Coordinates of C-alpha atoms and ligand atoms in Angstrom, one line a residue:
M1 CA 11.2 -36.1 12.1
S2 CA 8.2 -33.5 12.9
K3 CA 7.6 -30.7 10.4
P4 CA 7.6 -27.4 12.1
K5 CA 4.7 -25.7 12.9
I6 CA 3.6 -23.1 11.5
L7 CA 0.6 -20.4 11.4
V8 CA -1.2 -18.8 8.1
A9 CA -3.1 -15.9 9.6
R10 CA -5.4 -15.3 6.8
A11 CA -6.9 -16.9 4.0
V12 CA -5.0 -17.4 1.0
F13 CA -4.6 -19.5 -2.1
P14 CA -5.4 -23.7 -1.6
E15 CA -1.9 -24.1 -3.9
V16 CA 0.1 -22.0 -1.6
I17 CA -1.5 -23.9 1.6
A18 CA -0.7 -27.0 -0.2
R19 CA 2.8 -26.1 -1.0
L20 CA 3.3 -25.3 2.9
E21 CA 1.8 -28.2 4.1
A22 CA 4.5 -30.4 2.3
H23 CA 6.8 -28.6 4.7
F24 CA 5.3 -27.8 7.5
D25 CA 2.4 -28.7 10.0
V26 CA 0.1 -25.9 9.0
E27 CA -2.7 -24.3 10.8
A28 CA -4.5 -21.7 8.2
N29 CA -6.9 -19.5 8.8
Q30 CA -9.0 -20.2 5.7
A31 CA -12.4 -19.1 6.9
D32 CA -10.5 -15.6 7.1
T33 CA -11.8 -14.9 10.4
T34 CA -10.5 -11.9 12.0
W35 CA -8.4 -12.5 14.8
S36 CA -8.0 -10.2 17.9
K37 CA -4.5 -9.7 19.4
A38 CA -5.0 -12.2 21.9
E39 CA -6.5 -14.9 19.6
L40 CA -3.2 -14.5 17.4
I41 CA -1.1 -15.1 20.3
R42 CA -3.2 -18.1 21.4
R43 CA -2.9 -19.5 17.9
L44 CA 0.9 -18.6 17.5
Q45 CA 1.1 -20.9 20.7
G46 CA 3.9 -23.7 19.8
K47 CA 4.2 -22.2 16.3
A48 CA 8.1 -21.6 14.9
G49 CA 6.7 -19.6 11.6
A50 CA 4.0 -17.0 10.5
F51 CA 2.6 -16.3 7.3
T52 CA 1.3 -12.9 7.9
T53 CA -0.7 -10.1 6.0
G54 CA -0.8 -6.4 6.6
G55 CA -3.3 -6.5 9.1
D56 CA -1.7 -8.9 11.5
R57 CA 0.2 -7.0 13.9
I58 CA 3.5 -8.7 15.2
D59 CA 4.8 -6.4 18.4
A60 CA 6.7 -6.6 21.4
D61 CA 3.8 -8.2 23.5
V62 CA 3.0 -10.9 20.5
L63 CA 6.7 -11.9 20.6
A64 CA 6.7 -12.0 24.6
A65 CA 4.1 -14.1 24.6
C66 CA 4.9 -16.7 21.6
P67 CA 8.7 -17.4 22.7
E68 CA 9.1 -20.2 20.2
L69 CA 8.2 -17.8 16.9
R70 CA 11.6 -17.8 15.0
I71 CA 10.1 -16.1 11.5
C72 CA 7.4 -14.1 10.4
A73 CA 6.7 -13.9 6.4
N74 CA 4.4 -10.9 5.2
M75 CA 2.8 -11.5 2.1
A76 CA 3.1 -7.4 1.3
V77 CA 5.8 -4.9 0.5
G78 CA 4.9 -2.8 3.1
Y79 CA 5.6 -3.7 6.6
N80 CA 4.5 -1.5 9.1
N81 CA 2.6 -4.4 10.7
F82 CA 5.9 -5.7 12.4
D83 CA 7.8 -3.8 15.1
V84 CA 11.1 -5.1 13.1
D85 CA 13.3 -3.5 16.0
A86 CA 11.5 -5.8 18.6
M87 CA 11.5 -8.8 16.4
T88 CA 15.5 -8.5 16.0
A89 CA 15.8 -8.2 19.8
A90 CA 13.6 -11.2 20.1
G91 CA 15.9 -13.0 17.3
V92 CA 12.6 -13.4 15.1
L93 CA 13.5 -13.0 11.2
A94 CA 11.0 -10.7 9.5
T95 CA 10.6 -11.0 5.4
N96 CA 8.6 -9.0 3.1
A97 CA 7.1 -9.4 -0.2
P98 CA 9.0 -6.8 -2.6
D99 CA 9.2 -6.5 -6.4
V100 CA 6.6 -8.9 -7.5
L101 CA 3.7 -6.4 -6.8
T102 CA 5.5 -3.3 -8.4
E103 CA 4.1 -3.1 -11.9
T104 CA 0.6 -4.0 -10.8
T105 CA 0.8 -1.7 -8.0
A106 CA 1.6 1.4 -10.2
D107 CA -0.6 0.2 -12.8
F108 CA -3.8 0.8 -10.3
G109 CA -1.8 3.8 -8.9
F110 CA -2.1 5.3 -12.3
A111 CA -5.8 4.1 -12.7
L112 CA -6.8 6.0 -9.6
L113 CA -4.9 8.9 -10.6
M114 CA -6.8 9.0 -14.0
A115 CA -10.1 8.1 -12.4
T116 CA -9.7 10.7 -9.9
A117 CA -8.6 13.6 -12.4
R118 CA -11.1 12.6 -14.6
R119 CA -14.0 12.1 -12.1
I120 CA -14.8 8.7 -13.3
T121 CA -16.7 7.3 -10.4
E122 CA -18.3 10.6 -9.4
S123 CA -19.9 10.6 -12.9
E124 CA -20.9 6.9 -12.8
H125 CA -23.0 7.3 -9.7
Y126 CA -24.4 10.2 -11.2
L127 CA -25.5 8.1 -14.4
R128 CA -26.6 5.1 -12.3
A129 CA -28.7 7.6 -10.2
G130 CA -30.8 8.4 -13.5
K131 CA -29.9 12.0 -13.0
W132 CA -28.3 12.1 -16.6
T133 CA -30.5 14.0 -18.7
K134 CA -28.9 16.1 -21.0
W135 CA -25.2 17.1 -22.2
R136 CA -23.5 20.0 -20.6
Y137 CA -20.1 21.4 -21.8
D138 CA -19.0 22.1 -18.2
M139 CA -20.6 18.6 -17.3
F140 CA -17.9 16.2 -14.9
A141 CA -15.1 18.6 -16.4
G142 CA -11.9 17.1 -14.4
S143 CA -8.1 18.0 -15.2
D144 CA -6.0 16.8 -17.6
I145 CA -2.8 13.7 -17.2
H146 CA -1.1 14.3 -20.3
G147 CA 1.4 17.0 -20.4
A148 CA 0.5 17.8 -16.5
T149 CA 3.3 17.8 -13.8
L150 CA 3.5 14.7 -11.9
G151 CA 4.5 15.1 -8.2
I152 CA 5.7 11.7 -6.5
L153 CA 6.1 11.4 -2.8
G154 CA 8.5 8.7 -2.2
M155 CA 10.3 7.1 -5.4
G156 CA 10.9 3.3 -4.4
R157 CA 10.6 0.9 -7.1
I158 CA 6.8 1.7 -7.4
G159 CA 7.3 5.2 -7.1
Q160 CA 9.5 5.0 -10.1
G161 CA 6.8 2.7 -12.2
I162 CA 4.4 5.6 -12.0
A163 CA 6.9 8.0 -13.1
K164 CA 7.7 5.8 -16.2
R165 CA 4.1 5.6 -16.9
G166 CA 3.6 9.3 -16.4
A167 CA 6.3 10.5 -18.3
H168 CA 7.0 7.8 -21.1
G169 CA 3.3 7.4 -21.5
F170 CA 1.5 10.6 -21.1
G171 CA 4.2 13.0 -21.7
M172 CA 4.0 14.2 -18.3
N173 CA 6.8 16.3 -16.4
V174 CA 7.3 14.4 -13.6
I175 CA 9.0 15.5 -10.2
Y176 CA 9.6 13.9 -7.1
H177 CA 10.7 13.7 -3.4
N178 CA 12.2 11.0 -1.5
R179 CA 14.5 10.9 1.5
S180 CA 17.3 10.4 -0.6
R181 CA 17.7 11.3 -4.4
L182 CA 18.0 8.8 -6.9
D183 CA 21.2 8.3 -8.7
A184 CA 21.4 10.2 -12.2
A185 CA 20.9 6.6 -14.3
L186 CA 17.8 6.0 -12.4
E187 CA 16.2 9.7 -12.7
A188 CA 17.1 9.8 -16.4
D189 CA 15.2 6.2 -16.9
C190 CA 12.3 7.8 -15.0
R191 CA 12.7 11.2 -16.4
A192 CA 12.1 12.5 -13.2
S193 CA 13.6 15.8 -11.3
Y194 CA 14.3 15.8 -7.6
V195 CA 12.5 19.1 -5.7
S196 CA 12.0 19.7 -2.1
K197 CA 8.3 18.3 -0.4
E198 CA 7.4 22.0 -0.7
A199 CA 8.1 22.7 -4.2
L200 CA 6.4 19.6 -5.2
L201 CA 3.2 20.5 -3.4
K202 CA 3.0 23.8 -4.8
T203 CA 3.7 23.0 -8.4
A204 CA 2.3 19.7 -8.9
D205 CA -0.9 19.3 -10.9
H206 CA -1.3 15.7 -9.4
V207 CA 0.2 14.3 -6.1
V208 CA 0.8 10.8 -5.9
L209 CA 1.9 9.3 -2.4
V210 CA 4.1 6.0 -2.3
L211 CA 6.2 6.4 0.5
P212 CA 6.3 3.9 3.3
Y213 CA 4.5 4.3 6.5
S214 CA 6.6 5.1 10.0
K215 CA 6.2 7.5 12.9
A216 CA 8.3 9.7 10.7
S217 CA 6.0 9.8 7.8
H218 CA 2.7 9.8 10.1
H219 CA 0.4 12.6 8.4
T220 CA 3.1 13.9 5.7
I221 CA 0.1 15.2 4.2
G222 CA -2.3 17.2 6.6
A223 CA -4.2 20.7 6.6
A224 CA -0.9 22.6 6.0
E225 CA 0.4 20.5 3.3
L226 CA -3.3 20.5 1.5
A227 CA -3.2 24.3 2.0
Q228 CA 0.0 24.3 0.1
M229 CA -1.5 22.6 -3.3
K230 CA -3.1 24.2 -6.1
P231 CA -6.6 24.3 -6.0
T232 CA -6.8 22.1 -9.2
A233 CA -4.6 19.5 -7.9
T234 CA -5.9 16.1 -7.2
L235 CA -4.1 13.8 -4.3
V236 CA -3.6 9.9 -4.7
N237 CA -2.6 7.9 -1.6
L238 CA -1.6 4.3 -2.6
A239 CA 0.8 3.8 0.2
R240 CA -0.5 3.5 4.0
G241 CA -3.2 5.1 5.7
G242 CA -2.1 7.6 8.2
I243 CA 0.1 9.4 5.9
V244 CA -2.7 11.4 5.2
D245 CA -4.8 13.3 7.8
D246 CA -8.0 11.7 6.5
A247 CA -10.2 13.8 8.5
A248 CA -8.2 17.3 7.5
L249 CA -8.3 15.7 3.5
A250 CA -12.1 15.4 3.9
E251 CA -12.3 19.1 5.1
A252 CA -10.1 20.3 2.0
L253 CA -12.1 18.3 -0.2
R254 CA -15.2 19.9 1.0
N255 CA -13.9 23.5 0.6
K256 CA -12.0 22.6 -2.5
T257 CA -8.5 23.5 -1.3
I258 CA -7.8 20.9 -3.6
A259 CA -10.0 19.4 -6.7
A260 CA -9.9 15.9 -6.0
A261 CA -8.7 13.0 -4.3
G262 CA -8.2 8.9 -5.0
L263 CA -7.5 7.0 -2.2
D264 CA -6.8 3.0 -1.7
V265 CA -5.6 3.3 1.8
F266 CA -7.2 4.6 4.9
E267 CA -6.4 5.6 8.7
G268 CA -7.7 2.7 10.7
E269 CA -8.9 0.7 7.5
P270 CA -11.0 -1.3 6.9
Q271 CA -12.8 1.9 8.9
V272 CA -13.2 4.9 6.6
H273 CA -13.6 8.4 8.0
P274 CA -17.2 9.1 7.8
D275 CA -16.6 12.5 6.4
L276 CA -14.6 10.9 3.3
L277 CA -18.2 9.1 2.5
T278 CA -20.3 12.2 1.8
V279 CA -17.9 14.3 -0.1
P280 CA -18.4 13.3 -3.6
N281 CA -15.2 14.6 -5.2
V282 CA -13.0 11.6 -3.8
V283 CA -12.5 7.9 -5.4
L284 CA -12.3 5.6 -2.6
T285 CA -11.1 1.6 -3.4
P286 CA -10.5 -0.9 -0.7
H287 CA -6.6 -1.5 -0.5
I288 CA -6.6 -3.3 -3.8
A289 CA -3.7 -1.8 -5.8
S290 CA -1.8 -5.2 -5.7
A291 CA -4.8 -7.2 -6.5
T292 CA -4.7 -9.0 -9.7
L293 CA -4.8 -13.0 -9.4
P294 CA -1.0 -13.1 -10.9
T295 CA 0.2 -10.8 -8.5
R296 CA -1.4 -11.5 -4.9
L297 CA -0.1 -15.2 -5.8
A298 CA 3.3 -14.1 -6.6
M299 CA 3.1 -12.2 -3.2
A300 CA 1.7 -15.4 -1.2
S301 CA 4.3 -17.6 -3.1
L302 CA 7.3 -15.4 -1.9
A303 CA 6.0 -15.2 1.6
A304 CA 6.1 -19.1 1.6
D305 CA 9.2 -19.3 -0.2
N306 CA 11.0 -17.3 2.5
L307 CA 9.5 -19.5 5.2
I308 CA 10.5 -22.8 3.3
A309 CA 14.2 -21.4 2.9
F310 CA 14.6 -20.4 6.3
F311 CA 13.5 -24.0 7.7
T312 CA 15.4 -26.1 5.1
G313 CA 18.6 -23.9 6.3
N314 CA 18.8 -21.8 2.9
K315 CA 18.9 -18.1 3.0
P316 CA 15.6 -16.3 3.1
L317 CA 14.9 -14.5 -0.4
T318 CA 13.5 -10.9 1.0
P319 CA 15.2 -10.8 4.7
L320 CA 14.2 -7.3 6.6
N321 CA 16.5 -8.2 9.4
P322 CA 19.3 -10.2 8.0
A323 CA 21.3 -9.9 11.5
V324 CA 18.8 -12.4 13.0
L325 CA 20.2 -14.9 10.5
A326 CA 23.9 -13.7 11.0
I327 CA 23.5 -14.4 15.1
K328 CA 22.2 -17.9 14.5
Ligands
8YV401 C1 -1.3 -5.7 0.5 C2 0.3 -3.8 0.5 O1 -2.5 -6.3 -0.5 O2 2.4 -4.7 -0.3 C3 1.4 -4.1 0.5 O3 2.5 -3.3 1.3 O4 -0.4 -2.6 1.0 C4 -0.5 -4.5 -0.3 O5 -0.3 -5.0 -1.6 C5 -1.5 -6.0 1.6 O6 -0.8 -5.3 2.5 C6 -2.1 -7.2 2.4 O7 -0.7 -7.7 2.9

């Protein structure tokens, strides 16, 4: 019996490709070429499955052009690259890669917060440029993390990981806002108090964004929200580009409406708003929050496990639209 054909849309660990090859006829993009939508559609012809990453958009056009497609397994917890409603309507299963990246991403959130609040990259650039000629009492003075108020917008698994680091490790006062309030046991575990978005913006010394991207969360932080924050506050975006209005943020950083920002994700990435590149009080990283090799391998393995389970008649581990399975 011939093996199902799958497409692996981006380069991935050779051992994951080898594992997929044991089950599937694999077309892999190990050259890591960036494909246009037309090229993705061309490559998906005849494929029953796709291994995707956050940059591979599966929407109604792609689904209409690829009628043989039955499952797309995302190597990411976020899945705003999927039109899940269109996938459900087309009978295509969507899976993501949650949990395996939670602690690694929360570690990075804390690293980005600390680098931002303590001006680590800005001061390093100064040193490397040969500008450090003497010590000064207020040189690169930043803001404290310990004992400060940490505001977390979006209290899913990663938000909870950041809350625990802040509360248990740094004695922070943790407040959060989320679509739904956590149950009392989880709140106690995180030592976090539920507040309104407005109260969070007004009282937090450090605001960390970890909410999923959707039309509803587009520009959750724009000029009006930045104006509500303390002038000494820092903002960290770990979630998705588009949750912050990057042009408004660059202006707020330039005007010192807020003190500093740390960004791992950008609107239209890998392009970065040019104004962000010219303000000094922002730490910029290229979407690396989950980037440790063990975690990236776990994410890729989970995506592969979902594909293998689906085609061997087992239940995929992390389905996003399980109704599709019930229909079959
Ligand atoms: C990925 C992410 O690196 O999991 C997510 O949602 O944003 C990152 O961990 C990226 O999306 C690649 O798939």
